[in-house]
Coordinates of C-alpha atoms in Angstrom, one line a residue:
M55 CA 89.1 116.2 105.6
L56 CA 88.8 120.0 105.2
L57 CA 89.6 122.0 102.1
S58 CA 89.6 125.7 102.3
R59 CA 90.9 129.0 100.9
A60 CA 93.9 130.1 102.8
G61 CA 96.2 132.9 101.8
G62 CA 99.0 131.4 103.8
V63 CA 99.4 128.5 101.4
A64 CA 99.5 130.6 98.2
G65 CA 103.3 129.9 97.8
R66 CA 103.0 126.2 98.3
V67 CA 104.9 124.3 95.6
P68 CA 103.0 121.4 93.9
P69 CA 104.7 118.0 94.7
P70 CA 106.9 116.3 92.1
L71 CA 105.1 114.7 89.2
A72 CA 101.9 116.5 90.0
A73 CA 101.7 118.0 86.6
L74 CA 101.0 116.0 83.4
S75 CA 103.9 117.8 81.6
Q76 CA 106.3 116.5 84.2
V77 CA 105.1 112.9 83.9
L78 CA 105.4 113.0 80.1
R79 CA 109.1 113.8 80.4
L80 CA 109.7 110.4 82.2
E81 CA 111.0 107.4 80.3
Q82 CA 108.2 105.3 78.9
S83 CA 108.2 102.4 81.4
R84 CA 108.0 104.7 84.4
R85 CA 105.5 107.0 82.7
T86 CA 103.2 104.0 81.9
G87 CA 103.5 102.7 85.5
I88 CA 102.3 106.1 86.9
M89 CA 99.5 106.8 84.4
F90 CA 98.3 103.3 83.6
P91 CA 99.3 100.9 86.4
L92 CA 97.0 98.2 85.2
Q93 CA 99.1 97.9 82.1
K94 CA 102.2 97.3 84.3
L95 CA 100.4 94.5 86.2
E96 CA 99.2 93.0 83.0
R97 CA 102.7 91.5 82.2
Y98 CA 102.6 89.4 85.3
L99 CA 99.3 87.6 84.5
A100 CA 99.1 84.1 83.3
P101 CA 98.9 83.6 79.5
G102 CA 95.3 83.6 78.3
T103 CA 93.9 85.8 81.1
D104 CA 91.2 88.1 79.8
T105 CA 92.6 91.6 80.1
A106 CA 90.2 93.5 77.9
W107 CA 88.8 95.3 80.9
F108 CA 92.3 96.7 81.6
H109 CA 92.0 98.8 78.5
I110 CA 88.4 100.1 78.5
F111 CA 89.4 103.6 79.6
E112 CA 92.7 104.9 78.3
P113 CA 92.4 108.6 77.9
G114 CA 94.6 110.3 75.2
L115 CA 96.8 113.3 75.8
G116 CA 94.0 115.8 74.9
A117 CA 91.6 114.3 77.4
L118 CA 94.3 114.3 80.1
Q119 CA 95.1 117.9 79.5
R120 CA 91.4 119.0 79.6
A121 CA 90.9 117.0 82.8
E122 CA 93.9 118.5 84.5
A123 CA 92.8 122.0 83.7
L124 CA 89.6 121.4 85.7
F125 CA 91.6 121.3 88.9
R126 CA 93.8 124.3 88.2
S127 CA 92.2 127.2 90.1
S128 CA 92.3 130.6 88.5
Q129 CA 90.4 133.9 88.7
G130 CA 88.0 132.8 86.1
H131 CA 87.8 129.3 87.4
P132 CA 87.8 129.3 91.2
I133 CA 87.9 126.2 93.3
D134 CA 86.1 126.8 96.6
Y135 CA 84.8 125.1 99.7
V136 CA 81.1 125.7 99.8
S137 CA 79.7 124.2 103.0
S138 CA 79.4 121.1 105.2
A139 CA 76.3 119.3 106.1
V140 CA 75.1 116.5 108.4
R141 CA 71.6 116.4 107.0
M142 CA 70.2 117.0 103.5
D143 CA 68.3 120.1 104.5
H144 CA 71.7 121.6 105.4
A145 CA 73.2 120.7 101.9
P146 CA 73.8 123.5 99.4
P147 CA 71.3 123.9 96.5
P148 CA 71.9 121.3 93.8
A149 CA 72.9 123.9 91.2
L150 CA 75.7 121.9 89.6
P151 CA 76.3 118.3 88.7
E152 CA 77.9 116.5 91.7
V153 CA 80.5 113.7 92.1
C154 CA 81.1 112.1 95.5
F155 CA 83.8 110.1 97.1
I156 CA 82.9 107.4 99.6
G157 CA 84.9 104.6 101.3
R158 CA 86.0 103.0 104.5
S159 CA 87.7 105.1 107.2
N160 CA 91.4 105.6 106.5
V161 CA 91.1 104.2 102.9
G162 CA 92.9 107.3 101.5
K163 CA 90.0 109.3 100.4
S164 CA 91.3 112.7 101.6
S165 CA 94.8 111.9 100.1
L166 CA 93.2 111.3 96.7
I167 CA 91.2 114.5 96.9
R168 CA 94.3 116.4 97.9
A169 CA 96.0 115.0 94.8
L170 CA 93.2 116.2 92.6
F171 CA 93.7 119.7 93.9
S172 CA 97.5 119.6 94.2
L173 CA 98.0 122.0 91.2
S174 CA 96.0 124.8 92.9
P175 CA 98.5 126.2 95.4
E176 CA 95.9 128.4 97.1
V177 CA 93.7 125.4 98.0
E178 CA 94.6 123.5 101.1
V179 CA 93.5 120.0 101.8
R180 CA 94.1 118.7 105.3
V181 CA 94.6 114.9 105.7
S182 CA 94.3 113.3 109.1
K183 CA 96.0 109.9 109.9
T184 CA 93.2 109.3 112.4
P185 CA 90.4 107.1 110.9
G186 CA 87.0 108.7 110.9
H187 CA 88.2 112.3 110.8
T188 CA 85.6 113.4 108.3
K189 CA 82.3 113.6 110.2
K190 CA 80.2 115.7 107.7
M191 CA 79.5 115.8 104.0
N192 CA 81.8 118.5 102.6
F193 CA 81.0 120.3 99.4
F194 CA 83.6 121.9 97.1
K195 CA 82.7 123.9 93.9
V196 CA 85.0 123.3 91.0
G197 CA 84.4 126.4 88.9
K198 CA 81.1 126.4 87.0
Y199 CA 81.4 122.7 86.1
F200 CA 80.6 120.5 89.1
T201 CA 80.7 120.1 92.8
L202 CA 82.9 117.5 94.5
V203 CA 81.4 115.9 97.7
D204 CA 83.6 114.3 100.3
M205 CA 81.5 111.8 102.4
P206 CA 82.4 110.6 105.9
G207 CA 84.2 107.2 106.0
Y208 CA 82.2 104.2 106.9
G209 CA 83.3 101.4 109.3
Y210 CA 85.7 102.2 112.1
R211 CA 84.8 105.5 113.9
A212 CA 82.1 106.3 111.4
P213 CA 79.6 109.0 112.6
Q214 CA 76.6 107.6 114.4
D215 CA 74.2 109.0 111.9
F216 CA 76.4 107.8 108.9
V217 CA 73.8 105.5 107.4
E218 CA 71.0 108.1 107.6
M219 CA 73.2 110.8 106.2
V220 CA 74.7 108.9 103.3
E221 CA 71.5 107.0 102.3
A222 CA 69.5 110.2 102.2
Y223 CA 72.2 111.9 100.0
L224 CA 72.5 109.0 97.6
Q225 CA 68.7 108.5 97.3
E226 CA 67.6 112.2 97.2
R227 CA 70.5 114.0 95.4
R228 CA 69.2 114.2 91.8
N229 CA 72.2 116.0 90.5
L230 CA 74.6 113.3 91.6
K231 CA 76.2 112.0 88.4
R232 CA 78.9 109.6 89.6
T233 CA 80.2 108.1 92.8
F234 CA 83.8 107.0 93.4
L235 CA 84.0 104.1 95.8
L236 CA 87.4 103.8 97.3
V237 CA 88.6 100.3 98.3
D238 CA 91.9 99.4 100.1
G239 CA 94.2 97.6 97.7
V240 CA 95.9 95.8 100.5
V241 CA 92.8 94.1 102.1
G242 CA 90.4 94.2 99.2
L243 CA 86.7 94.3 99.5
Q244 CA 85.4 94.1 103.1
K245 CA 81.9 93.5 104.5
T246 CA 81.3 97.2 104.8
D247 CA 82.4 97.7 101.2
H248 CA 79.8 95.1 100.1
I249 CA 77.1 97.1 102.0
A250 CA 78.2 100.3 100.1
V251 CA 78.0 98.4 96.8
E252 CA 74.5 97.1 97.6
M253 CA 73.4 100.6 98.5
L254 CA 74.7 102.1 95.2
E255 CA 73.2 99.2 93.2
E256 CA 69.8 99.6 95.0
F257 CA 69.6 103.3 94.2
G258 CA 70.8 102.9 90.6
I259 CA 73.8 105.2 91.0
P260 CA 76.7 105.0 88.5
Y261 CA 79.9 104.4 90.3
V262 CA 83.6 103.6 89.8
M263 CA 85.8 101.5 92.1
V264 CA 89.2 103.0 92.9
L265 CA 91.8 100.8 94.5
T266 CA 94.0 102.7 96.9
K267 CA 97.4 102.1 98.5
I268 CA 98.5 99.7 95.8
D269 CA 102.2 100.3 96.6
R270 CA 101.7 98.8 100.1
A271 CA 100.6 95.5 98.7
A272 CA 103.0 92.8 97.4
R273 CA 102.6 92.2 93.7
G274 CA 101.0 88.8 94.1
L275 CA 98.5 90.1 96.7
L276 CA 97.6 93.1 94.6
L277 CA 97.0 90.9 91.5
K278 CA 94.8 88.6 93.6
N279 CA 92.8 91.5 94.9
V280 CA 92.5 93.2 91.5
L281 CA 91.3 90.0 89.8
G282 CA 89.0 89.1 92.6
I283 CA 87.4 92.6 92.6
Q284 CA 87.1 92.6 88.9
E285 CA 85.3 89.2 88.9
F286 CA 83.0 90.6 91.6
V287 CA 82.2 93.6 89.5
K288 CA 81.5 91.5 86.5
E289 CA 79.3 89.0 88.3
N290 CA 77.5 91.1 90.9
T291 CA 77.1 94.7 89.7
Q292 CA 75.2 96.6 87.1
G293 CA 76.1 100.2 87.9
C294 CA 79.8 99.9 88.4
F295 CA 82.2 101.0 85.6
P296 CA 83.8 97.7 84.4
Q297 CA 87.4 99.0 84.8
L298 CA 89.1 99.5 88.2
F299 CA 91.3 102.5 88.8
L300 CA 94.5 102.1 90.8
V301 CA 96.3 104.7 92.9
R302 CA 99.2 104.6 95.3
E303 CA 100.3 106.4 98.5
P304 CA 101.1 109.2 98.2
N305 CA 98.4 109.7 95.6
L306 CA 100.0 113.0 94.7
R307 CA 102.1 111.3 92.1
L308 CA 99.1 110.1 90.1
I309 CA 97.3 113.4 89.4
P310 CA 97.3 113.1 85.6
R311 CA 95.3 109.9 85.6
C312 CA 93.2 110.8 88.6
T313 CA 91.9 114.0 86.8
A314 CA 91.0 112.0 83.7
L315 CA 88.3 110.2 85.6
W316 CA 86.1 113.2 85.0
E317 CA 86.4 112.6 81.2
M318 CA 84.2 109.5 81.5

């Protein structure tokens, strides 16, 4: 994945429903399904199922608006690609708080990052359909507030030095404030995801699990994966935020809720 300044994309039109104001004009059922998909799933659960964790993080309108503004580039709030690195000594100075995105190859990491920046027409995010396209740690400065770090995907076609690269970053980057661990909503947690969880737990790094591609899974399968992962988080983790976040392909339709993750 590569994000860069490019004058040729200045006229690019944001996709439908990228802006919060557009989503708010939808009828209530559809609006809720886009902004809070866990609530839509809740109605299909068996009576008596504990759903308190479905409602831990439900940002209000003000929080959504503030979060969305973080990803609107302007003259006073530029969003820029900073640099790429394969070793920590190549990483930019840790001047700002950082959040990073990790996940298996082809889990939809670049699509989600593109969604976050979809309201900034001068920012281009390239998404490859080829697993393992991201080979380096890519750093992007979001105004004066934080740096977003896109990590290479693990698993299929991962860089040979993936473990050394990612372990060093997670262990040494003192300004890392939160990690977003993306998990495929169709297949659920895989062996490589468990290894990533063990690494985050060992290093004591706060993280959030984001379930991607939820529209590709049948409702029954998605419910099974959501409940199974939630039980895993409850029983086996200490640093994971107790609520899952669900996004679909294309993720561009979920920008209002995606941006609200930064309000946590």
